[in-house]
Amino acid sequence: MFENFRTFETTYAGRPVVVETGKMCGLANGSCLVRYGETVVLGNVTASPKPREGVDFFPLSVDFEEKMYSVGRIPGSFTKREGKASEKAILTSRCVDRPIRPLFPKDMRNDVSVVMTVMAVDPDNSPEIAGMIATSIALSISDIPWNGPVASINVGYVDGELVLNPTLEQRAKNDLNLTVAGSAEKIVMIEAGAKEIPNELMLDAIKFGHAEIKKMVAFINDIKAQIGKPKFEFESQELDHDMLDELNSEFGEQLKYALDTDDKNVRDARLVPIQDAILEKFSEKYENLPEIIGEVMYKLQKTIVRDWLYEGKRVDGRGIDEIRPLAAEVGLLPRVHGSGMFTRGQTQVMTIATLGPVSDAQKLDGLDEETSKRYMHQYNFPSYSVGETKPSRGPGRREIGHGALAERALVPVLPSVEEFPYAIRCVSEVLSSNGSTSQGSICGSTLALMDAGVPIKNPVAGISCGLITKEDGSYMTMVDIQGLEDFYGDMDFKVGVTKNGITAIQVDIKVDGLTYDIIAEAFEKTYKARMYILDEIMLKAIPEVRPTVNKWAPKMLTTKVPVDKIREVIGSGGKVIQKISAECDVKIDINEDGNVFVSGLDLEKAQAAISIINTIGNDPEIGSIYRGKVTRLMTFGAFVEIAPGKEGLVHISKLDKQRVGKVEDVVSVGDEVVVKVMEIDDQGRINLSRKDALADIEAKKNA
């Protein structure tokens, strides 16, 4: 029945890869099933037969579909089915979109859809890598015009050694999470999170991954040669070059004047009458001009900006390696836990940091081993930041990607939960945008964390490097690109860095790839820029982390009780823990391993709660002083509860420093008193002394 069924086998990073085609999804333009170890991903690509009308871009959609059955779990949602894509799935889609998009014909307007369906997951073999392989094979063997193949690989740094596609065990002690995509000749995408990795090691890791990528590209090319379909002819939407030449000749000088300013508002205002003049003069000659005027203006401006850059001229008058004017501020908002604002030219980002109990960590319902995250970074890009009027409809894929980049950049410098027992959320609000807002969010977030009193290991700065290439292979790079240079350039090489090394990379390109020399030059230029940003701007705004958390932030304390005592701390039906929470006005979270987290606005009350929990979880120690509550009065003394379920007797002779005639003369039921543990007998009965506790406290004061 399946006469076209074929299988192809190879190894990738030392593990088996099996590709199946010709059995499933016969109506797709291209399809394959990739088995990487026991990870299975189905890749499908389809294209519309005709171009989409009224668009001036290539309409490509890429979806990475996580199926919970692939890891043997039922979705946790109310409907018990997969719904909106997780952030991890969106980020994976972006990591596939970015390397494949530049390889489609720039003048094609046919809709193309890429769908990767994760059907089974082996934790040692990444479904993200298998998805990229499946996409590249499906596109290569399809009839869709595409100048691939490409492949991607994950590179780790474990115990001082570079490793390819780290296993689950290796990922637990990994200092580098680098995803590289490449063709046989060049690097087409870089995405990385790292624990302050130096430039040289990062470049070595990229080369190390690329060597393995070349083998996979050769394997895909062999499959393509055997079963690949001829590429279909498409209706080119390339603009009339004669028309562009005529418009440039007529309006080129006016466009140069309009673009020659460092103020985005001025530039936009200057361009409006030029566009109107072009339409008025040439609409009759070129009937479709009103429909394509946006693309026409883009092409005309792109030519001017790229020529200027290659000549060493930037639209705002800066030098090629000069950073825009910078400013940093902290503590802008009252009552929030921490705030910082970073301004770079007309780009401005304010980040607000919020601290909460560890139980506020975000729960994740995904395919990998990560079930929660304690640090959350979110990025918002409202329309007013670029002077537009679109309504807010929640974060899109771009916003999620930028937030993830900033999160990845800052996670390596955060204190451990043992050092700083908080969940942390940073929200970056883009107030004004003229390029590099994601890097501004890294800087603003560092400022906000320091303002909030989060003891980060090192401050992190974000900086970008741009690229202009020519057909002859020559190129030039520039540091700190603004909006036009990103829009009309060939690369946005974004790097999050401390003084010690790289913590994050995200590289977007619009050409067929980068050489090692270009990557090395980008590292060098961003290295110089980061030192200036950190020393001269950020650390002058806040030289060091605040010594304590903000007064409005919860005070978080932690302790640990034996696992067999957890039940006593919680109490029957939660009565004990609820009582402690109510009396001390705190929130208490207990983990299965016995770690206890107490949060409250009042530090003394939080400390009191910790003391009570420690008393329950650990037997009272002879000589220790406790604050307890009088529960019963007897003729021979008073019983005092030093913790829920732990009660001792204060004999009448130990009630006060003076002789006591009646117990009622000194204490009443409900009184809080300090007591010292004097003895614990064989039956666990506790003898307490208020007299000795008072004497010890007085002696300490005198000392």
PDB file of N, CA, C and O in Angstrom, residues 239-266:
ATOM      1  N   LEU A 239       9.512  44.113  -7.063  1.00  0.00           N
ATOM      2  CA  LEU A 239       9.129  45.438  -7.562  1.00  0.00           C
ATOM      3  C   LEU A 239       9.843  45.746  -8.869  1.00  0.00           C
ATOM      4  O   LEU A 239      10.954  45.253  -9.129  1.00  0.00           O
ATOM      5  N   ASP A 240       9.204  46.565  -9.678  1.00  0.00           N
ATOM      6  CA  ASP A 240       9.755  46.997 -10.966  1.00  0.00           C
ATOM      7  C   ASP A 240      11.016  47.829 -10.709  1.00  0.00           C
ATOM      8  O   ASP A 240      10.952  48.907 -10.118  1.00  0.00           O
ATOM      9  N   HIS A 241      12.171  47.305 -11.160  1.00  0.00           N
ATOM     10  CA  HIS A 241      13.434  48.006 -10.902  1.00  0.00           C
ATOM     11  C   HIS A 241      13.500  49.344 -11.634  1.00  0.00           C
ATOM     12  O   HIS A 241      14.083  50.309 -11.120  1.00  0.00           O
ATOM     13  N   ASP A 242      12.929  49.409 -12.816  1.00  0.00           N
ATOM     14  CA  ASP A 242      12.921  50.688 -13.544  1.00  0.00           C
ATOM     15  C   ASP A 242      12.119  51.733 -12.767  1.00  0.00           C
ATOM     16  O   ASP A 242      12.501  52.912 -12.713  1.00  0.00           O
ATOM     17  N   MET A 243      11.005  51.304 -12.185  1.00  0.00           N
ATOM     18  CA  MET A 243      10.197  52.230 -11.388  1.00  0.00           C
ATOM     19  C   MET A 243      10.997  52.721 -10.181  1.00  0.00           C
ATOM     20  O   MET A 243      11.014  53.928  -9.879  1.00  0.00           O
ATOM     21  N   LEU A 244      11.679  51.817  -9.499  1.00  0.00           N
ATOM     22  CA  LEU A 244      12.465  52.215  -8.329  1.00  0.00           C
ATOM     23  C   LEU A 244      13.572  53.182  -8.722  1.00  0.00           C
ATOM     24  O   LEU A 244      13.835  54.166  -8.016  1.00  0.00           O
ATOM     25  N   ASP A 245      14.221  52.904  -9.840  1.00  0.00           N
ATOM     26  CA  ASP A 245      15.286  53.806 -10.297  1.00  0.00           C
ATOM     27  C   ASP A 245      14.726  55.196 -10.597  1.00  0.00           C
ATOM     28  O   ASP A 245      15.354  56.224 -10.269  1.00  0.00           O
ATOM     29  N   GLU A 246      13.557  55.241 -11.218  1.00  0.00           N
ATOM     30  CA  GLU A 246      12.951  56.534 -11.556  1.00  0.00           C
ATOM     31  C   GLU A 246      12.557  57.301 -10.290  1.00  0.00           C
ATOM     32  O   GLU A 246      12.815  58.511 -10.174  1.00  0.00           O
ATOM     33  N   LEU A 247      11.956  56.608  -9.328  1.00  0.00           N
ATOM     34  CA  LEU A 247      11.556  57.264  -8.080  1.00  0.00           C
ATOM     35  C   LEU A 247      12.769  57.728  -7.291  1.00  0.00           C
ATOM     36  O   LEU A 247      12.761  58.809  -6.681  1.00  0.00           O
ATOM     37  N   ASN A 248      13.831  56.920  -7.318  1.00  0.00           N
ATOM     38  CA  ASN A 248      15.044  57.306  -6.593  1.00  0.00           C
ATOM     39  C   ASN A 248      15.690  58.537  -7.225  1.00  0.00           C
ATOM     40  O   ASN A 248      16.192  59.422  -6.532  1.00  0.00           O
ATOM     41  N   SER A 249      15.665  58.565  -8.534  1.00  0.00           N
ATOM     42  CA  SER A 249      16.228  59.723  -9.235  1.00  0.00           C
ATOM     43  C   SER A 249      15.448  60.995  -8.916  1.00  0.00           C
ATOM     44  O   SER A 249      16.026  62.075  -8.745  1.00  0.00           O
ATOM     45  N   GLU A 250      14.131  60.856  -8.802  1.00  0.00           N
ATOM     46  CA  GLU A 250      13.273  62.021  -8.565  1.00  0.00           C
ATOM     47  C   GLU A 250      13.273  62.456  -7.102  1.00  0.00           C
ATOM     48  O   GLU A 250      13.278  63.657  -6.789  1.00  0.00           O
ATOM     49  N   PHE A 251      13.275  61.494  -6.186  1.00  0.00           N
ATOM     50  CA  PHE A 251      13.071  61.832  -4.769  1.00  0.00           C
ATOM     51  C   PHE A 251      14.232  61.407  -3.855  1.00  0.00           C
ATOM     52  O   PHE A 251      14.138  61.544  -2.637  1.00  0.00           O
ATOM     53  N   GLY A 252      15.310  60.890  -4.446  1.00  0.00           N
ATOM     54  CA  GLY A 252      16.425  60.390  -3.642  1.00  0.00           C
ATOM     55  C   GLY A 252      16.993  61.413  -2.684  1.00  0.00           C
ATOM     56  O   GLY A 252      17.224  61.120  -1.494  1.00  0.00           O
ATOM     57  N   GLU A 253      17.227  62.639  -3.158  1.00  0.00           N
ATOM     58  CA  GLU A 253      17.823  63.662  -2.298  1.00  0.00           C
ATOM     59  C   GLU A 253      16.878  64.063  -1.162  1.00  0.00           C
ATOM     60  O   GLU A 253      17.305  64.310  -0.030  1.00  0.00           O
ATOM     61  N   GLN A 254      15.570  64.137  -1.478  1.00  0.00           N
ATOM     62  CA  GLN A 254      14.601  64.454  -0.423  1.00  0.00           C
ATOM     63  C   GLN A 254      14.582  63.349   0.650  1.00  0.00           C
ATOM     64  O   GLN A 254      14.490  63.627   1.845  1.00  0.00           O
ATOM     65  N   LEU A 255      14.682  62.089   0.194  1.00  0.00           N
ATOM     66  CA  LEU A 255      14.690  60.974   1.146  1.00  0.00           C
ATOM     67  C   LEU A 255      15.945  61.015   2.020  1.00  0.00           C
ATOM     68  O   LEU A 255      15.886  60.756   3.226  1.00  0.00           O
ATOM     69  N   LYS A 256      17.080  61.354   1.430  1.00  0.00           N
ATOM     70  CA  LYS A 256      18.315  61.444   2.217  1.00  0.00           C
ATOM     71  C   LYS A 256      18.189  62.524   3.295  1.00  0.00           C
ATOM     72  O   LYS A 256      18.606  62.321   4.440  1.00  0.00           O
ATOM     73  N   TYR A 257      17.607  63.655   2.925  1.00  0.00           N
ATOM     74  CA  TYR A 257      17.400  64.718   3.919  1.00  0.00           C
ATOM     75  C   TYR A 257      16.462  64.245   5.034  1.00  0.00           C
ATOM     76  O   TYR A 257      16.707  64.486   6.218  1.00  0.00           O
ATOM     77  N   ALA A 258      15.388  63.535   4.654  1.00  0.00           N
ATOM     78  CA  ALA A 258      14.421  63.069   5.649  1.00  0.00           C
ATOM     79  C   ALA A 258      15.054  62.086   6.626  1.00  0.00           C
ATOM     80  O   ALA A 258      14.759  62.095   7.828  1.00  0.00           O
ATOM     81  N   LEU A 259      15.925  61.229   6.124  1.00  0.00           N
ATOM     82  CA  LEU A 259      16.519  60.188   6.955  1.00  0.00           C
ATOM     83  C   LEU A 259      17.680  60.693   7.803  1.00  0.00           C
ATOM     84  O   LEU A 259      18.049  60.055   8.800  1.00  0.00           O
ATOM     85  N   ASP A 260      18.235  61.816   7.453  1.00  0.00           N
ATOM     86  CA  ASP A 260      19.458  62.302   8.097  1.00  0.00           C
ATOM     87  C   ASP A 260      19.149  63.040   9.403  1.00  0.00           C
ATOM     88  O   ASP A 260      19.306  64.258   9.509  1.00  0.00           O
ATOM     89  N   THR A 261      18.679  62.302  10.410  1.00  0.00           N
ATOM     90  CA  THR A 261      18.369  62.884  11.724  1.00  0.00           C
ATOM     91  C   THR A 261      18.411  61.789  12.773  1.00  0.00           C
ATOM     92  O   THR A 261      18.190  60.611  12.469  1.00  0.00           O
ATOM     93  N   ASP A 262      18.703  62.183  14.012  1.00  0.00           N
ATOM     94  CA  ASP A 262      18.713  61.202  15.099  1.00  0.00           C
ATOM     95  C   ASP A 262      17.371  61.138  15.826  1.00  0.00           C
ATOM     96  O   ASP A 262      17.225  60.412  16.803  1.00  0.00           O
ATOM     97  N   ASP A 263      16.379  61.887  15.323  1.00  0.00           N
ATOM     98  CA  ASP A 263      15.063  61.925  15.963  1.00  0.00           C
ATOM     99  C   ASP A 263      14.055  61.163  15.105  1.00  0.00           C
ATOM    100  O   ASP A 263      13.741  61.571  13.976  1.00  0.00           O
ATOM    101  N   LYS A 264      13.556  60.064  15.623  1.00  0.00           N
ATOM    102  CA  LYS A 264      12.621  59.225  14.870  1.00  0.00           C
ATOM    103  C   LYS A 264      11.350  59.987  14.506  1.00  0.00           C
ATOM    104  O   LYS A 264      10.800  59.826  13.409  1.00  0.00           O
ATOM    105  N   ASN A 265      10.864  60.825  15.408  1.00  0.00           N
ATOM    106  CA  ASN A 265       9.647  61.600  15.134  1.00  0.00           C
ATOM    107  C   ASN A 265       9.853  62.562  13.975  1.00  0.00           C
ATOM    108  O   ASN A 265       8.983  62.714  13.108  1.00  0.00           O
ATOM    109  N   VAL A 266      11.007  63.219  13.956  1.00  0.00           N
ATOM    110  CA  VAL A 266      11.318  64.156  12.873  1.00  0.00           C
ATOM    111  C   VAL A 266      11.407  63.402  11.551  1.00  0.00           C
ATOM    112  O   VAL A 266      10.868  63.845  10.522  1.00  0.00           O
TER     113      VAL A 266
END
